[in-house]
Amino acid sequence: MMRQIRTTIGLLLLGAAIVTAASGCGAKQKSPQDSANTDTSVTASAGQSEQASSSDKKKQSIHIYYSDQDLTKLVELNREIEYDSPDTMISAALEALQTDGGSDALSLWSKVQFKTAVVKDGAVTIDLHLPEEARLGASGEMLALQALKQTLFQFDEVQSIDVLLDGESVETLMGHEELSHPFVK
């Protein structure tokens, strides 16, 4: 009888330890500096030349998708972007995805390095580098991919999205969610 009680208690403690460890998978700490960044205007410039004058640029209000503090659901916020071509429009949207939306809207892409974003015949190809600190747990990766798809599929020009990791087509971005090549609207 005592042995059965000890075994039961031991199994309960082991189960609690596993649940505790799993719940921390993908948790993201937010620094005070991140919450201070509430700029709502993003200009496409990363990887793009600054040849066009500001009068040639178009402004557009778009929806950007972030995570809530607990990494359980997406939060939609409006942001204004400036661009002068479909490529710079996508780059501006990606830059907006990298900025936090305030205390209740965390960027899941803030530490990702977007190398290129090319639009050709409705197909967007994004090549990115994923530093170790940008990797998320299963729920974070799922939300990050949903945020990317929902942000980019709002544009009529985008019919598909192919995500490459350092120029390579990979099965999974962070080891949890399968990547479609491409994601189709």
mmCIF file of C-alpha atoms in Angstrom:
data_model
loop_
_atom_site.group_PDB
_atom_site.id
_atom_site.type_symbol
_atom_site.label_atom_id
_atom_site.label_comp_id
_atom_site.label_asym_id
_atom_site.label_seq_id
_atom_site.Cartn_x
_atom_site.Cartn_y
_atom_site.Cartn_z
ATOM 1 C CA MET A 1 0.000 0.000 0.000
ATOM 2 C CA MET A 2 2.792 2.466 0.954
ATOM 3 C CA ARG A 3 4.749 1.463 -2.117
ATOM 4 C CA GLN A 4 1.768 2.198 -4.371
ATOM 5 C CA ILE A 5 1.353 5.651 -2.776
ATOM 6 C CA ARG A 6 5.060 6.457 -3.285
ATOM 7 C CA THR A 7 4.888 5.321 -6.914
ATOM 8 C CA THR A 8 1.776 7.444 -7.502
ATOM 9 C CA ILE A 9 3.373 10.524 -5.899
ATOM 10 C CA GLY A 10 6.553 9.976 -7.908
ATOM 11 C CA LEU A 11 4.611 9.761 -11.165
ATOM 12 C CA LEU A 12 2.632 12.897 -10.306
ATOM 13 C CA LEU A 13 5.839 14.827 -9.588
ATOM 14 C CA LEU A 14 7.392 13.611 -12.836
ATOM 15 C CA GLY A 15 4.271 14.625 -14.763
ATOM 16 C CA ALA A 16 4.281 18.067 -13.132
ATOM 17 C CA ALA A 17 7.940 18.546 -14.063
ATOM 18 C CA ILE A 18 7.240 17.629 -17.700
ATOM 19 C CA VAL A 19 4.239 19.968 -17.900
ATOM 20 C CA THR A 20 6.268 22.801 -16.360
ATOM 21 C CA ALA A 21 9.134 22.281 -18.813
ATOM 22 C CA ALA A 22 6.784 22.061 -21.811
ATOM 23 C CA SER A 23 4.883 25.206 -20.866
ATOM 24 C CA GLY A 24 8.113 27.206 -20.935
ATOM 25 C CA CYS A 25 8.955 26.020 -24.481
ATOM 26 C CA GLY A 26 8.857 29.093 -26.709
ATOM 27 C CA ALA A 27 8.325 31.603 -23.901
ATOM 28 C CA LYS A 28 9.748 34.988 -24.786
ATOM 29 C CA GLN A 29 10.968 37.616 -22.354
ATOM 30 C CA LYS A 30 10.174 41.196 -23.239
ATOM 31 C CA SER A 31 12.636 43.929 -22.461
ATOM 32 C CA PRO A 32 11.548 47.432 -21.417
ATOM 33 C CA GLN A 33 13.237 48.767 -24.556
ATOM 34 C CA ASP A 34 10.955 46.604 -26.754
ATOM 35 C CA SER A 35 7.788 47.993 -25.191
ATOM 36 C CA ALA A 36 8.995 51.562 -25.722
ATOM 37 C CA ASN A 37 9.057 51.012 -29.510
ATOM 38 C CA THR A 38 5.576 52.013 -30.644
ATOM 39 C CA ASP A 39 6.361 53.707 -33.970
ATOM 40 C CA THR A 40 3.467 53.113 -36.349
ATOM 41 C CA SER A 41 5.158 54.171 -39.572
ATOM 42 C CA VAL A 42 7.593 51.927 -41.425
ATOM 43 C CA THR A 43 9.561 52.801 -44.545
ATOM 44 C CA ALA A 44 10.972 50.086 -46.777
ATOM 45 C CA SER A 45 14.741 50.371 -46.859
ATOM 46 C CA ALA A 46 16.374 47.091 -45.845
ATOM 47 C CA GLY A 47 18.019 45.632 -48.909
ATOM 48 C CA GLN A 48 16.391 48.234 -51.175
ATOM 49 C CA SER A 49 17.958 51.266 -52.816
ATOM 50 C CA GLU A 50 16.821 54.729 -51.875
ATOM 51 C CA GLN A 51 16.628 56.043 -55.460
ATOM 52 C CA ALA A 52 13.002 57.150 -55.444
ATOM 53 C CA SER A 53 12.080 60.459 -53.896
ATOM 54 C CA SER A 54 9.556 60.513 -51.058
ATOM 55 C CA SER A 55 6.924 61.981 -53.414
ATOM 56 C CA ASP A 56 7.082 58.802 -55.555
ATOM 57 C CA LYS A 57 6.402 56.533 -52.593
ATOM 58 C CA LYS A 58 2.930 55.212 -51.875
ATOM 59 C CA LYS A 59 1.518 55.084 -48.362
ATOM 60 C CA GLN A 60 -0.805 52.334 -47.265
ATOM 61 C CA SER A 61 -2.362 51.311 -43.991
ATOM 62 C CA ILE A 62 -2.056 47.544 -43.504
ATOM 63 C CA HIS A 63 -2.796 44.942 -40.857
ATOM 64 C CA ILE A 64 0.211 43.530 -39.032
ATOM 65 C CA TYR A 65 -0.153 40.444 -36.873
ATOM 66 C CA TYR A 66 1.623 40.025 -33.553
ATOM 67 C CA SER A 67 1.390 37.608 -30.652
ATOM 68 C CA ASP A 68 -0.178 38.277 -27.299
ATOM 69 C CA GLN A 69 2.069 38.133 -24.200
ATOM 70 C CA ASP A 70 1.307 34.427 -23.629
ATOM 71 C CA LEU A 71 1.980 33.281 -27.228
ATOM 72 C CA THR A 72 -1.560 31.916 -27.450
ATOM 73 C CA LYS A 73 -3.211 34.051 -30.154
ATOM 74 C CA LEU A 74 -2.532 36.666 -32.793
ATOM 75 C CA VAL A 75 -3.189 40.355 -32.217
ATOM 76 C CA GLU A 76 -3.998 42.549 -35.243
ATOM 77 C CA LEU A 77 -2.805 46.155 -35.397
ATOM 78 C CA ASN A 78 -2.845 48.719 -38.189
ATOM 79 C CA ARG A 79 0.453 50.136 -39.420
ATOM 80 C CA GLU A 80 1.277 52.562 -42.197
ATOM 81 C CA ILE A 81 3.956 51.567 -44.685
ATOM 82 C CA GLU A 82 5.638 53.453 -47.521
ATOM 83 C CA TYR A 83 6.819 51.756 -50.700
ATOM 84 C CA ASP A 84 7.495 52.369 -54.374
ATOM 85 C CA SER A 85 7.255 48.843 -55.857
ATOM 86 C CA PRO A 86 5.787 45.438 -54.986
ATOM 87 C CA ASP A 87 9.214 44.304 -53.698
ATOM 88 C CA THR A 88 9.555 47.292 -51.367
ATOM 89 C CA MET A 89 5.913 46.875 -50.280
ATOM 90 C CA ILE A 90 6.690 43.336 -49.079
ATOM 91 C CA SER A 91 9.952 44.521 -47.473
ATOM 92 C CA ALA A 92 8.070 47.292 -45.640
ATOM 93 C CA ALA A 93 5.474 44.792 -44.395
ATOM 94 C CA LEU A 94 8.261 42.472 -43.186
ATOM 95 C CA GLU A 95 9.945 45.368 -41.383
ATOM 96 C CA ALA A 96 6.622 46.208 -39.730
ATOM 97 C CA LEU A 97 6.371 42.562 -38.592
ATOM 98 C CA GLN A 98 9.716 43.009 -36.838
ATOM 99 C CA THR A 99 8.603 45.922 -34.650
ATOM 100 C CA ASP A 100 6.635 45.283 -31.477
ATOM 101 C CA GLY A 101 3.135 46.667 -31.357
ATOM 102 C CA GLY A 102 3.199 47.712 -27.708
ATOM 103 C CA SER A 103 2.849 45.952 -24.390
ATOM 104 C CA ASP A 104 0.140 43.548 -25.588
ATOM 105 C CA ALA A 105 1.488 42.864 -29.094
ATOM 106 C CA LEU A 106 4.854 41.112 -29.404
ATOM 107 C CA SER A 107 6.718 40.675 -32.665
ATOM 108 C CA LEU A 108 7.536 37.060 -33.387
ATOM 109 C CA TRP A 109 9.928 38.157 -36.155
ATOM 110 C CA SER A 110 11.992 40.791 -34.304
ATOM 111 C CA LYS A 111 15.230 38.774 -34.229
ATOM 112 C CA VAL A 112 14.895 37.246 -37.714
ATOM 113 C CA GLN A 113 17.099 38.681 -40.457
ATOM 114 C CA PHE A 114 15.188 39.029 -43.733
ATOM 115 C CA LYS A 115 17.822 38.796 -46.472
ATOM 116 C CA THR A 116 15.633 39.257 -49.567
ATOM 117 C CA ALA A 117 11.983 39.466 -50.492
ATOM 118 C CA VAL A 118 11.144 39.162 -54.186
ATOM 119 C CA VAL A 119 7.734 39.352 -55.854
ATOM 120 C CA LYS A 120 7.354 37.749 -59.276
ATOM 121 C CA ASP A 121 4.000 36.969 -60.908
ATOM 122 C CA GLY A 122 2.184 36.929 -57.552
ATOM 123 C CA ALA A 123 4.762 34.651 -55.927
ATOM 124 C CA VAL A 124 6.705 36.060 -52.978
ATOM 125 C CA THR A 125 10.018 34.407 -52.156
ATOM 126 C CA ILE A 126 11.497 35.353 -48.804
ATOM 127 C CA ASP A 127 15.050 34.348 -47.922
ATOM 128 C CA LEU A 128 15.832 34.745 -44.243
ATOM 129 C CA HIS A 129 18.487 33.957 -41.677
ATOM 130 C CA LEU A 130 17.359 32.613 -38.330
ATOM 131 C CA PRO A 131 19.827 33.304 -35.498
ATOM 132 C CA GLU A 132 19.609 31.015 -32.477
ATOM 133 C CA GLU A 133 17.916 33.736 -30.374
ATOM 134 C CA ALA A 134 15.140 34.012 -32.986
ATOM 135 C CA ARG A 135 14.029 30.400 -32.569
ATOM 136 C CA LEU A 136 10.701 29.862 -30.814
ATOM 137 C CA GLY A 137 8.870 26.897 -29.353
ATOM 138 C CA ALA A 138 6.091 25.062 -31.160
ATOM 139 C CA SER A 139 3.330 27.572 -30.385
ATOM 140 C CA GLY A 140 5.595 30.518 -31.211
ATOM 141 C CA GLU A 141 6.603 29.044 -34.560
ATOM 142 C CA MET A 142 2.984 28.288 -35.463
ATOM 143 C CA LEU A 143 1.910 31.847 -34.598
ATOM 144 C CA ALA A 144 4.906 33.342 -36.430
ATOM 145 C CA LEU A 145 4.000 31.529 -39.646
ATOM 146 C CA GLN A 146 0.325 32.514 -39.271
ATOM 147 C CA ALA A 147 1.343 36.141 -38.700
ATOM 148 C CA LEU A 148 3.539 36.102 -41.822
ATOM 149 C CA LYS A 149 0.843 34.542 -44.003
ATOM 150 C CA GLN A 150 -1.967 36.797 -42.757
ATOM 151 C CA THR A 151 0.188 39.905 -43.118
ATOM 152 C CA LEU A 152 1.315 39.173 -46.683
ATOM 153 C CA PHE A 153 -1.847 37.544 -48.055
ATOM 154 C CA GLN A 154 -3.786 40.763 -47.438
ATOM 155 C CA PHE A 155 -2.095 42.174 -50.569
ATOM 156 C CA ASP A 156 -3.834 41.440 -53.879
ATOM 157 C CA GLU A 157 -0.423 41.097 -55.525
ATOM 158 C CA VAL A 158 0.484 38.106 -53.323
ATOM 159 C CA GLN A 159 -0.821 34.688 -54.356
ATOM 160 C CA SER A 160 1.859 32.492 -52.769
ATOM 161 C CA ILE A 161 4.710 32.739 -50.251
ATOM 162 C CA ASP A 162 7.846 30.598 -50.282
ATOM 163 C CA VAL A 163 10.089 30.874 -47.221
ATOM 164 C CA LEU A 164 13.750 29.920 -47.645
ATOM 165 C CA LEU A 165 16.247 29.551 -44.815
ATOM 166 C CA ASP A 166 19.661 30.851 -45.891
ATOM 167 C CA GLY A 167 18.731 30.219 -49.521
ATOM 168 C CA GLU A 168 17.607 26.630 -48.895
ATOM 169 C CA SER A 169 14.136 25.120 -49.078
ATOM 170 C CA VAL A 170 13.692 23.422 -45.685
ATOM 171 C CA GLU A 171 10.990 21.189 -44.210
ATOM 172 C CA THR A 172 10.576 23.251 -41.043
ATOM 173 C CA LEU A 173 11.625 26.732 -40.005
ATOM 174 C CA MET A 174 12.317 26.162 -36.307
ATOM 175 C CA GLY A 175 11.843 22.424 -35.949
ATOM 176 C CA HIS A 176 8.126 22.265 -35.140
ATOM 177 C CA GLU A 177 5.830 23.315 -38.004
ATOM 178 C CA GLU A 178 6.046 21.918 -41.524
ATOM 179 C CA LEU A 179 6.666 24.510 -44.240
ATOM 180 C CA SER A 180 4.688 24.331 -47.463
ATOM 181 C CA HIS A 181 6.702 25.330 -50.530
ATOM 182 C CA PRO A 182 4.916 27.559 -51.258
ATOM 183 C CA PHE A 183 2.086 28.606 -48.970
ATOM 184 C CA VAL A 184 -0.841 29.362 -51.274
ATOM 185 C CA LYS A 185 -3.546 31.971 -50.696
#
